[in-house]
Structures are given as C-alpha cells and as structure tokens.
Coordinates of C-alpha atoms in Angstrom, one line a residue:
M10 CA -0.1 99.3 -19.1
T11 CA 0.9 98.1 -15.6
N12 CA -0.6 99.5 -12.3
N13 CA 2.6 101.3 -11.6
E14 CA 2.6 103.0 -15.0
I15 CA -1.0 104.0 -14.5
M16 CA -0.3 105.4 -11.0
K17 CA 2.7 107.4 -12.4
S18 CA 0.6 108.8 -15.2
Y19 CA -2.1 110.0 -12.8
L20 CA 0.6 111.4 -10.5
K21 CA 1.9 113.5 -13.4
E22 CA -1.6 114.7 -14.3
L23 CA -3.0 115.3 -10.8
V24 CA 0.0 116.3 -8.7
I25 CA 3.0 117.4 -10.9
A26 CA 1.0 119.4 -13.5
P27 CA -0.7 121.6 -10.8
L28 CA 2.6 122.2 -9.0
L29 CA 4.1 123.5 -12.3
A30 CA 1.1 125.6 -13.0
D31 CA 1.3 127.1 -9.5
G32 CA 4.8 128.4 -10.1
F33 CA 7.0 125.5 -9.0
T34 CA 10.1 124.7 -11.1
G35 CA 12.4 121.7 -11.3
Q36 CA 12.3 118.2 -12.6
Y37 CA 10.8 115.0 -11.3
P38 CA 11.2 114.2 -8.3
H39 CA 12.3 117.6 -6.9
Y40 CA 10.4 120.9 -7.3
R41 CA 10.9 124.3 -5.8
R42 CA 9.2 127.7 -5.7
V43 CA 11.2 130.8 -4.7
C44 CA 9.0 133.3 -2.8
E45 CA 10.0 136.7 -1.4
D46 CA 11.2 135.5 2.0
Y47 CA 11.3 131.7 1.7
I48 CA 11.8 128.8 -0.7
E49 CA 9.2 126.0 -0.8
L50 CA 10.4 122.5 -1.6
V51 CA 8.5 119.5 -2.7
S52 CA 9.9 116.0 -3.4
I53 CA 8.0 113.0 -4.7
Q54 CA 9.2 109.4 -4.0
T55 CA 7.5 106.5 -5.8
N56 CA 7.7 103.0 -4.4
K57 CA 9.9 101.0 -6.6
Y58 CA 7.5 98.0 -6.3
G59 CA 4.7 100.2 -7.6
G60 CA 1.3 101.5 -6.6
S61 CA 2.3 104.0 -4.0
F62 CA 4.2 107.3 -3.4
T63 CA 5.3 109.7 -0.7
I64 CA 5.3 113.5 -1.0
E65 CA 7.7 115.4 1.2
V66 CA 7.2 119.2 1.7
S67 CA 9.6 121.7 3.3
V68 CA 10.2 125.4 3.6
V69 CA 13.6 127.1 3.8
F70 CA 14.0 130.6 5.2
P71 CA 17.5 131.6 4.0
D72 CA 17.5 135.1 5.5
L73 CA 16.6 134.2 9.1
P74 CA 19.5 134.2 11.6
N75 CA 18.3 131.0 13.2
K76 CA 18.7 128.7 10.1
N77 CA 16.1 125.8 9.8
Y78 CA 18.3 123.9 7.3
V79 CA 21.8 122.5 6.8
D80 CA 24.2 125.2 5.7
W81 CA 24.1 125.4 1.9
D82 CA 27.1 127.4 1.2
G83 CA 28.2 126.8 -2.4
L84 CA 24.8 125.3 -3.4
T85 CA 22.5 127.0 -5.8
I86 CA 18.7 127.2 -5.3
D87 CA 18.4 124.6 -8.1
Q88 CA 20.4 122.1 -6.0
L89 CA 18.2 122.4 -2.9
T90 CA 15.9 119.4 -2.2
V91 CA 13.7 118.4 0.7

C-alpha cells in the first residue's frame, strides 16, 4: 500500500466517516448538511502527488436578502459545492 493510499484510508476513517455520522450527505469530495436557516458545505481536495489534503468549509444562508454566494437559480442543494 502506498503512502497516498494509506493517507486516503485514514482520511475516510477519521474525517469522512464522522462527517457522515454527524448528518452530512454527499459523495467524496463534496459534502453538505442542510440546517434550518443555512447550508453547511465541506469539500476535501487531495494532492494528486500524494500525502496531503485540503479541507474547505463554507456556509450558505439562502434566505438572507444580502446573499453571501453566487446566485444559484436552477441549482439544487445537491449541486452546491464550496
């Protein structure tokens, strides 16, 4: 097993599994959790050369008049990403 494969297996066990257990849905690398007033987004990017990754986190407030995201008319919640 390469170092990259080992890192990805630990990433699935220690990061992705707890996200899913905490109510996030989606598939690698994009996960989302719909709350009452907002949507939480998490995206995981692995380095193609192996051994490292980046986690991006964002929150969308779709009902606020002052939008904090690009207009998503026509997109479903499942298509939202960080």
